[in-house]
Tab-separated table of C-alpha atoms and ligand atoms in Angstrom:
chain	number	residue	atom	x	y	z
A	1	MET	CA	64.998	-36.097	74.890
A	2	GLU	CA	68.045	-38.108	75.946
A	3	THR	CA	70.757	-37.560	73.332
A	4	ILE	CA	72.670	-40.739	72.483
A	5	TYR	CA	76.421	-40.057	72.400
A	6	LYS	CA	78.731	-42.451	70.532
A	7	LYS	CA	82.446	-42.266	69.768
A	8	VAL	CA	83.742	-43.826	66.563
A	9	ASP	CA	87.336	-44.570	65.687
A	10	ILE	CA	87.853	-43.184	62.211
A	11	ASN	CA	90.385	-45.921	61.383
A	12	GLU	CA	88.114	-48.695	62.555
A	13	ILE	CA	84.541	-47.518	62.115
A	14	ASP	CA	81.987	-49.457	64.137
A	15	LEU	CA	79.223	-50.015	61.592
A	16	LYS	CA	76.726	-50.776	64.362
A	17	VAL	CA	76.900	-47.130	65.444
A	18	LEU	CA	76.204	-45.935	61.906
A	19	GLU	CA	73.356	-48.419	61.489
A	20	GLU	CA	71.801	-47.096	64.680
A	21	ALA	CA	72.215	-43.540	63.344
A	22	GLY	CA	70.680	-44.584	60.009
A	23	GLU	CA	67.668	-46.011	61.829
A	24	LEU	CA	67.154	-42.714	63.664
A	25	LEU	CA	67.506	-40.742	60.424
A	26	ARG	CA	64.961	-42.989	58.736
A	27	ASN	CA	62.599	-42.202	61.623
A	28	GLY	CA	62.979	-38.512	60.852
A	29	ASP	CA	65.258	-37.815	63.834
A	30	LEU	CA	68.404	-35.650	63.934
A	31	VAL	CA	71.960	-37.009	64.124
A	32	ALA	CA	75.088	-34.843	64.417
A	33	PHE	CA	78.164	-36.209	62.640
A	34	PRO	CA	81.724	-35.123	61.832
A	35	THR	CA	82.864	-33.837	58.440
A	36	GLU	CA	86.297	-32.504	57.436
A	37	THR	CA	85.099	-28.876	57.791
A	38	VAL	CA	82.811	-28.656	60.844
A	39	TYR	CA	80.275	-30.961	62.533
A	40	GLY	CA	76.954	-31.250	60.696
A	41	LEU	CA	73.436	-31.686	62.082
A	42	GLY	CA	71.917	-34.321	59.820
A	43	ALA	CA	68.381	-35.199	58.805
A	44	ASN	CA	66.842	-37.099	55.907
A	45	ALA	CA	67.036	-34.418	53.187
A	46	LEU	CA	63.988	-35.762	51.386
A	47	ASN	CA	61.720	-35.729	54.442
A	48	GLU	CA	60.039	-32.377	55.008
A	49	GLN	CA	59.257	-32.923	58.695
A	50	ALA	CA	62.809	-34.049	59.392
A	51	ALA	CA	64.249	-30.946	57.705
A	52	ALA	CA	61.849	-28.796	59.727
A	53	LYS	CA	63.261	-30.329	62.930
A	54	ILE	CA	66.706	-28.999	62.031
A	55	TYR	CA	65.442	-25.430	61.999
A	56	GLU	CA	63.750	-25.950	65.336
A	57	ALA	CA	66.767	-27.522	67.070
A	58	LYS	CA	69.157	-24.821	65.833
A	59	GLY	CA	66.739	-21.926	66.230
A	60	ARG	CA	67.486	-21.193	62.580
A	61	PRO	CA	65.354	-18.967	60.319
A	62	SER	CA	63.479	-21.222	57.886
A	63	ASP	CA	64.470	-19.223	54.795
A	64	ASN	CA	68.086	-20.319	55.293
A	65	PRO	CA	68.569	-23.410	53.088
A	66	LEU	CA	70.443	-26.577	54.065
A	67	ILE	CA	73.331	-28.321	52.325
A	68	VAL	CA	72.507	-31.809	51.037
A	69	HIS	CA	75.361	-34.257	51.668
A	70	VAL	CA	75.956	-37.171	49.319
A	71	CYS	CA	78.398	-40.101	49.164
A	72	ASP	CA	78.451	-40.926	45.448
A	73	GLU	CA	77.388	-39.771	42.014
A	74	LYS	CA	74.181	-41.759	42.109
A	75	GLN	CA	73.048	-39.700	45.095
A	76	VAL	CA	74.003	-36.462	43.313
A	77	LYS	CA	71.865	-37.379	40.318
A	78	LYS	CA	68.943	-38.069	42.611
A	79	VAL	CA	68.787	-34.523	43.975
A	80	VAL	CA	69.782	-32.279	41.031
A	81	ARG	CA	67.971	-31.532	37.784
A	82	SER	CA	71.121	-31.678	35.674
A	83	ILE	CA	74.897	-31.481	36.073
A	84	PRO	CA	76.430	-28.575	34.088
A	85	ASP	CA	79.914	-29.092	32.588
A	86	ASN	CA	81.547	-26.749	35.082
A	87	ALA	CA	80.046	-28.709	37.939
A	88	LYS	CA	81.318	-31.972	36.460
A	89	LYS	CA	84.853	-30.604	36.364
A	90	LEU	CA	84.657	-29.284	39.914
A	91	MET	CA	83.200	-32.509	41.262
A	92	GLU	CA	85.944	-34.513	39.613
A	93	LYS	CA	88.689	-32.308	41.003
A	94	PHE	CA	87.441	-31.467	44.498
A	95	TRP	CA	85.025	-34.199	45.636
A	96	PRO	CA	85.029	-35.650	48.134
A	97	GLY	CA	86.121	-32.368	49.710
A	98	PRO	CA	85.237	-28.997	51.245
A	99	LEU	CA	83.336	-27.641	48.240
A	100	THR	CA	79.558	-27.148	48.081
A	101	ILE	CA	78.027	-26.744	44.626
A	102	ILE	CA	74.658	-25.085	43.897
A	103	PHE	CA	72.496	-26.864	41.269
A	104	HIS	CA	68.910	-26.578	40.059
A	105	LYS	CA	67.037	-28.937	42.329
A	106	ALA	CA	65.199	-32.111	41.388
A	107	ASP	CA	61.482	-32.238	42.265
A	108	ILE	CA	62.130	-34.872	44.912
A	109	VAL	CA	63.957	-32.340	47.134
A	110	PRO	CA	61.389	-30.578	49.336
A	111	PHE	CA	61.337	-26.799	49.647
A	112	ALA	CA	61.698	-27.298	53.401
A	113	THR	CA	65.287	-28.388	52.653
A	114	THR	CA	66.087	-25.596	50.181
A	115	GLY	CA	64.461	-22.786	52.161
A	116	GLY	CA	61.920	-22.311	49.391
A	117	LEU	CA	64.566	-22.000	46.643
A	118	ASP	CA	64.496	-23.774	43.296
A	119	THR	CA	68.192	-24.615	43.711
A	120	VAL	CA	69.925	-27.085	45.992
A	121	ALA	CA	73.358	-26.992	47.638
A	122	VAL	CA	75.201	-30.332	47.390
A	123	ARG	CA	78.428	-31.492	48.985
A	124	MET	CA	80.381	-34.751	49.160
A	125	PRO	CA	82.393	-34.457	52.396
A	126	ASP	CA	85.891	-35.902	52.667
A	127	HIS	CA	85.305	-37.730	55.908
A	128	LYS	CA	85.044	-41.492	56.273
A	129	VAL	CA	82.382	-41.377	58.987
A	130	ALA	CA	80.159	-38.973	57.048
A	131	LEU	CA	80.484	-40.915	53.789
A	132	LYS	CA	79.867	-44.238	55.523
A	133	LEU	CA	76.800	-42.818	57.290
A	134	MET	CA	75.197	-41.924	53.965
A	135	GLU	CA	76.172	-45.251	52.469
A	136	VAL	CA	74.899	-47.339	55.363
A	137	SER	CA	71.653	-45.377	55.698
A	138	ASP	CA	71.277	-45.208	51.911
A	139	MET	CA	70.151	-41.629	52.372
A	140	VAL	CA	71.038	-38.102	51.248
A	141	ILE	CA	71.514	-36.072	54.400
A	142	ALA	CA	70.650	-32.392	54.847
A	143	ALA	CA	73.088	-30.882	57.306
A	144	PRO	CA	73.835	-27.371	58.414
A	145	SER	CA	76.617	-26.802	60.915
A	146	ALA	CA	75.602	-28.421	64.222
A	147	ASN	CA	75.612	-25.264	66.348
A	148	THR	CA	72.857	-23.151	67.820
A	149	SER	CA	72.133	-20.405	65.293
A	150	GLY	CA	74.427	-17.428	65.914
A	151	ARG	CA	77.189	-19.394	67.689
A	152	PRO	CA	80.461	-20.434	66.034
A	153	SER	CA	80.275	-23.717	64.103
A	154	PRO	CA	81.337	-26.788	66.133
A	155	THR	CA	84.748	-28.306	65.471
A	156	THR	CA	84.458	-30.997	68.173
A	157	ALA	CA	81.605	-33.231	69.353
A	158	MET	CA	81.781	-31.440	72.723
A	159	HIS	CA	80.828	-28.168	71.010
A	160	VAL	CA	77.795	-29.940	69.535
A	161	LYS	CA	76.893	-31.271	72.975
A	162	ASP	CA	77.218	-27.824	74.508
A	163	ASP	CA	74.694	-26.419	72.020
A	164	LEU	CA	72.291	-29.252	71.255
A	165	ASP	CA	72.308	-31.790	74.092
A	166	GLY	CA	68.750	-32.924	74.780
A	167	LYS	CA	67.477	-31.442	71.520
A	168	ILE	CA	68.679	-34.069	69.029
A	169	ALA	CA	68.614	-37.870	68.900
A	170	MET	CA	72.320	-38.653	68.548
A	171	ILE	CA	75.851	-37.248	68.381
A	172	ILE	CA	78.572	-39.228	66.602
A	173	ASP	CA	81.977	-38.201	67.924
A	174	GLY	CA	84.698	-38.683	65.301
A	175	GLY	CA	87.279	-36.429	66.929
A	176	GLU	CA	88.350	-32.917	66.062
A	177	VAL	CA	87.733	-31.789	62.466
A	178	GLY	CA	90.603	-31.132	60.047
A	179	ILE	CA	89.728	-27.746	58.521
A	180	GLY	CA	87.582	-25.958	61.087
A	181	ILE	CA	85.672	-23.522	58.857
A	182	GLU	CA	82.753	-24.311	56.586
A	183	SER	CA	83.037	-25.418	52.945
A	184	THR	CA	83.475	-23.070	50.003
A	185	ILE	CA	80.127	-22.572	48.240
A	186	VAL	CA	80.132	-22.093	44.466
A	187	ASP	CA	77.069	-21.468	42.305
A	188	VAL	CA	77.306	-22.990	38.821
A	189	THR	CA	73.740	-22.268	37.708
A	190	GLY	CA	74.817	-19.073	35.920
A	191	GLU	CA	77.273	-18.672	33.058
A	192	ILE	CA	80.231	-17.674	35.246
A	193	PRO	CA	80.676	-19.680	38.461
A	194	MET	CA	80.277	-17.532	41.565
A	195	ILE	CA	81.641	-18.025	45.064
A	196	LEU	CA	78.890	-17.456	47.617
A	197	ARG	CA	81.021	-18.340	50.657
A	198	PRO	CA	84.839	-18.566	50.755
A	199	GLY	CA	86.487	-21.630	52.283
A	200	TYR	CA	89.429	-23.998	52.041
A	201	ILE	CA	88.990	-24.299	48.247
A	202	THR	CA	90.122	-20.866	47.083
A	203	ARG	CA	89.191	-18.782	44.055
A	204	ASN	CA	92.564	-19.605	42.462
A	205	MET	CA	92.000	-23.307	42.906
A	206	LEU	CA	88.565	-23.048	41.278
A	207	GLU	CA	89.828	-20.868	38.422
A	208	GLU	CA	92.454	-23.455	37.564
A	209	VAL	CA	89.631	-25.860	36.797
A	210	VAL	CA	86.834	-23.729	35.298
A	211	GLY	CA	88.424	-20.428	34.249
A	212	GLN	CA	87.001	-17.137	35.500
A	213	VAL	CA	85.174	-17.260	38.834
A	214	GLU	CA	83.374	-14.324	40.469
A	215	ILE	CA	82.828	-13.537	44.127
A	216	ASP	CA	79.375	-12.546	45.393
A	217	SER	CA	79.643	-8.907	46.467
A	218	ALA	CA	77.756	-9.734	49.651
A	219	ILE	CA	80.826	-11.480	51.105
A	220	THR	CA	83.420	-8.812	50.522
A	221	GLY	CA	82.235	-6.410	53.224
A	222	PRO	CA	79.396	-5.485	55.539
A	223	MET	CA	76.009	-6.028	53.937
A	224	LYS	CA	74.454	-2.896	52.508
A	225	GLU	CA	70.787	-2.147	53.183
A	226	GLY	CA	68.606	-3.880	50.608
A	227	VAL	CA	71.392	-6.040	49.096
A	228	LYS	CA	70.569	-9.734	49.126
A	229	PRO	CA	73.411	-12.265	49.302
A	230	LYS	CA	72.977	-15.256	46.999
A	231	ALA	CA	73.575	-17.619	49.929
A	232	PRO	CA	70.770	-16.592	52.281
A	233	GLY	CA	72.772	-17.705	55.314
A	234	MET	CA	75.433	-15.080	54.675
A	235	LYS	CA	73.050	-12.309	55.704
A	236	TYR	CA	72.792	-13.469	59.285
A	237	LYS	CA	75.319	-12.365	61.846
A	238	HIS	CA	76.814	-15.843	62.090
A	239	TYR	CA	79.800	-16.889	64.112
A	240	ALA	CA	79.288	-14.127	66.625
A	241	PRO	CA	80.974	-14.284	70.009
A	242	LYS	CA	79.291	-12.549	72.962
A	243	ALA	CA	82.203	-10.148	73.382
A	244	ASP	CA	82.867	-6.879	71.574
A	245	PHE	CA	85.455	-8.000	69.009
A	246	THR	CA	87.896	-5.697	67.187
A	247	ILE	CA	90.492	-6.733	64.596
A	248	TYR	CA	93.713	-4.725	64.274
A	249	GLU	CA	95.386	-4.367	60.934
A	250	GLY	CA	98.969	-3.277	60.318
A	251	GLU	CA	102.543	-4.234	61.063
A	252	ASN	CA	102.752	-6.957	63.720
A	253	ILE	CA	104.742	-4.859	66.186
A	254	ARG	CA	102.355	-1.906	65.996
A	255	VAL	CA	99.309	-4.148	66.227
A	256	SER	CA	100.711	-5.745	69.396
A	257	GLN	CA	101.493	-2.340	70.880
A	258	LYS	CA	98.021	-1.020	70.179
A	259	ILE	CA	96.339	-4.137	71.548
A	260	ASN	CA	98.468	-3.955	74.717
A	261	GLU	CA	97.351	-0.354	75.241
A	262	ARG	CA	93.674	-1.118	74.755
A	263	ALA	CA	93.835	-4.307	76.833
A	264	LEU	CA	95.427	-2.502	79.759
A	265	LYS	CA	92.779	0.212	79.653
A	266	CYS	CA	89.926	-2.303	79.549
A	267	LEU	CA	91.426	-4.298	82.426
A	268	GLU	CA	91.756	-1.141	84.500
A	269	GLU	CA	88.070	-0.463	83.879
A	270	GLY	CA	87.272	-3.937	85.224
A	271	TYR	CA	86.538	-5.734	81.961
A	272	LYS	CA	87.689	-9.207	80.899
A	273	VAL	CA	89.899	-9.197	77.819
A	274	GLY	CA	90.742	-11.955	75.320
A	275	ILE	CA	93.516	-11.601	72.757
A	276	ILE	CA	93.856	-13.571	69.534
A	277	ALA	CA	97.566	-13.793	68.715
A	278	SER	CA	99.708	-16.149	66.653
A	279	ASP	CA	102.659	-18.397	67.542
A	280	GLU	CA	104.943	-15.751	66.070
A	281	THR	CA	103.558	-12.843	68.118
A	282	ILE	CA	102.212	-14.282	71.366
A	283	ALA	CA	105.288	-13.194	73.328
A	284	ASN	CA	104.484	-9.536	72.509
A	285	TYR	CA	101.381	-9.454	74.684
A	286	LYS	CA	101.363	-8.494	78.331
A	287	TYR	CA	97.745	-8.277	79.471
A	288	GLY	CA	94.527	-10.266	79.342
A	289	ASP	CA	93.863	-13.834	78.298
A	290	VAL	CA	96.257	-14.275	75.371
A	291	VAL	CA	95.683	-17.224	73.019
A	292	SER	CA	97.694	-18.243	69.989
A	293	ILE	CA	95.364	-19.268	67.216
A	294	GLY	CA	98.138	-21.022	65.290
A	295	SER	CA	101.168	-20.317	63.154
A	296	ARG	CA	101.232	-17.706	60.405
A	297	ASN	CA	103.260	-20.237	58.387
A	298	ASP	CA	100.465	-22.788	58.578
A	299	GLU	CA	97.060	-21.284	57.773
A	300	LEU	CA	95.316	-24.593	58.346
A	301	SER	CA	96.424	-24.495	61.989
A	302	ILE	CA	94.616	-21.143	62.231
A	303	SER	CA	91.342	-22.132	60.549
A	304	LYS	CA	91.258	-25.267	62.656
A	305	LYS	CA	91.390	-23.341	65.933
A	306	LEU	CA	89.422	-20.176	65.153
A	307	TYR	CA	85.950	-21.279	66.284
A	308	ARG	CA	87.297	-23.133	69.307
A	309	VAL	CA	89.017	-19.959	70.506
A	310	LEU	CA	85.861	-17.876	69.993
A	311	ARG	CA	83.805	-20.444	71.919
A	312	GLU	CA	86.320	-20.504	74.752
A	313	PHE	CA	86.185	-16.733	75.083
A	314	ASP	CA	82.369	-17.038	75.220
A	315	ASP	CA	82.607	-19.651	77.973
A	316	LYS	CA	84.896	-17.373	79.960
A	317	ASN	CA	82.496	-14.443	79.503
A	318	VAL	CA	85.144	-12.209	78.010
A	319	ASP	CA	83.893	-8.632	77.425
A	320	TYR	CA	86.382	-7.558	74.754
A	321	ILE	CA	88.311	-9.548	72.145
A	322	PHE	CA	91.245	-7.975	70.312
A	323	GLY	CA	92.555	-9.914	67.349
A	324	GLU	CA	95.348	-9.781	64.828
A	325	ASN	CA	94.701	-9.864	61.095
A	326	PHE	CA	95.404	-13.039	59.069
A	327	GLU	CA	94.548	-11.845	55.560
A	328	SER	CA	96.127	-13.737	52.653
A	329	GLU	CA	95.299	-14.815	49.138
A	330	GLU	CA	94.813	-18.393	50.189
A	331	LEU	CA	93.020	-19.827	53.206
A	332	GLY	CA	93.526	-16.526	55.027
A	333	TYR	CA	90.799	-15.022	52.837
A	334	ALA	CA	88.187	-17.397	54.249
A	335	ILE	CA	89.607	-17.095	57.775
A	336	MET	CA	89.228	-13.302	57.618
A	337	ASN	CA	85.714	-13.613	56.157
A	338	ARG	CA	84.693	-15.492	59.317
A	339	MET	CA	86.688	-13.275	61.677
A	340	LEU	CA	85.320	-10.064	60.157
A	341	LYS	CA	81.763	-11.327	60.471
A	342	ALA	CA	82.392	-12.359	64.064
A	343	ALA	CA	83.752	-8.863	64.692
A	344	GLY	CA	80.808	-7.206	62.942
A	345	TYR	CA	83.467	-5.692	60.618
A	346	GLN	CA	85.053	-3.686	63.448
A	347	VAL	CA	88.558	-3.152	62.090
A	348	GLU	CA	91.122	-0.617	63.255
A	349	LYS	CA	94.122	0.220	61.098
A	350	VAL	CA	97.268	1.033	63.072
B	1	TXA	O1	81.208	-27.214	55.600
B	1	TXA	C1	79.982	-27.110	55.492
B	1	TXA	O2	79.440	-26.690	54.456
B	1	TXA	C2	79.134	-27.518	56.703
B	1	TXA	C3	79.249	-29.039	56.866
B	1	TXA	C4	78.339	-29.572	57.934
B	1	TXA	O3	79.037	-29.664	55.652
B	1	TXA	N1	77.777	-27.111	56.538
B	1	TXA	C5	77.393	-25.805	56.620
B	1	TXA	O4	76.032	-25.607	56.517
B	1	TXA	O5	78.155	-24.907	56.796
B	1	TXA	P1	75.304	-24.254	56.941
B	1	TXA	O6	73.871	-24.569	56.912
B	1	TXA	O7	75.826	-23.781	58.227
B	1	TXA	O8	75.589	-23.276	55.795
B	1	TXA	C6	74.963	-23.455	54.542
B	1	TXA	C7	75.088	-22.233	53.698
B	1	TXA	C8	74.163	-21.120	54.140
B	1	TXA	O9	74.846	-19.885	54.061
B	1	TXA	C9	73.044	-21.199	53.094
B	1	TXA	O10	72.408	-19.987	52.924
B	1	TXA	C10	73.795	-21.662	51.864
B	1	TXA	O11	74.707	-22.588	52.371
B	1	TXA	N2	72.917	-22.351	50.889
B	1	TXA	C11	72.300	-23.537	51.049
B	1	TXA	N3	71.538	-23.829	49.976
B	1	TXA	C12	71.680	-22.806	49.113
B	1	TXA	C13	71.141	-22.503	47.827
B	1	TXA	N4	70.299	-23.318	47.209
B	1	TXA	N5	71.530	-21.341	47.236
B	1	TXA	C14	72.395	-20.500	47.841
B	1	TXA	N6	72.919	-20.736	49.076
B	1	TXA	C15	72.576	-21.863	49.701
B	2	MG	MG1	76.204	-22.662	59.858
């Protein structure tokens, strides 16, 4: 299949491009599009065959449900059975935005979209191109991240092309995304809202709106045998680079020292080494391919670059990645969730 590739200027959206995309979606074909978090791989959420194509293109296990993207409240009502009070409050405060909410699904949503579950994940993205695409096509769009399963989520259209060229009908290029890691997922079907995946919208931000919020135990550490995460996707080793990735925790100076030691040793043994540093520490490193992932004073600069850096190390066939720790109570929590998964929870305290 020849993948159509179209650029759109976010300040002057060419509706013809979105109409063409809408036509393809109506035909049951796949269209990748930008959102504020990562690029999504879209299909008509209410068409079983179209949803099935997503799993095939990504090589994704079919028990891993998709997020249904909507552009207005009318579309929300179409796909959910009811809207609990907590959900109403969250929608009002955070939509459009990087928050996915789990509802009981309406009958119209096929199990192919929800991975066999009776619930549905819904999100209204804060991105003009995405919103306009749903409006123009008059369609709710199921979209996982537009990467091959097991690779980092795409933050540019080029990443999508690298993974899915020839496998999908169209890629809409709307430039680099603003956040760079996937949306926060919160389940409001129980009494106390529960975070199933951390993201830009933090626990504190949610608690300000709905009171106590819990965190699914499956996301706080490596998965124990037999424990099932509430978001099925969290059980897969997502976001994994090819290299052996270790995160170092401790005082900046000691972390840099330790990484320098290990990097030198690996280089002497003939391996390729990548180092994830920050603007504040990059000058400390002497060996290997050293990349600053952003400034410690600007967590958004870090989340935005994380997946790009991991992809670049993949492209360079790096054997070992050594990374600093970016833990915090805000966005750093979600950043570390992704980094720890990418590292298979290999952490060394120094
Ligand atoms: O930021 C995002 O959310 C991006 C953009 C494209 O919107 N999408 C995204 O989709 O990250 P994906 O498919 O890569 O991740 C969806 C996650 C998976 O972990 C899946 O298991 C979970 O959402 N999920 C979907 N439906 C669910 C449901 N009904 N109950 C629990 N978890 C669900
Ligand atoms: Mg994904």
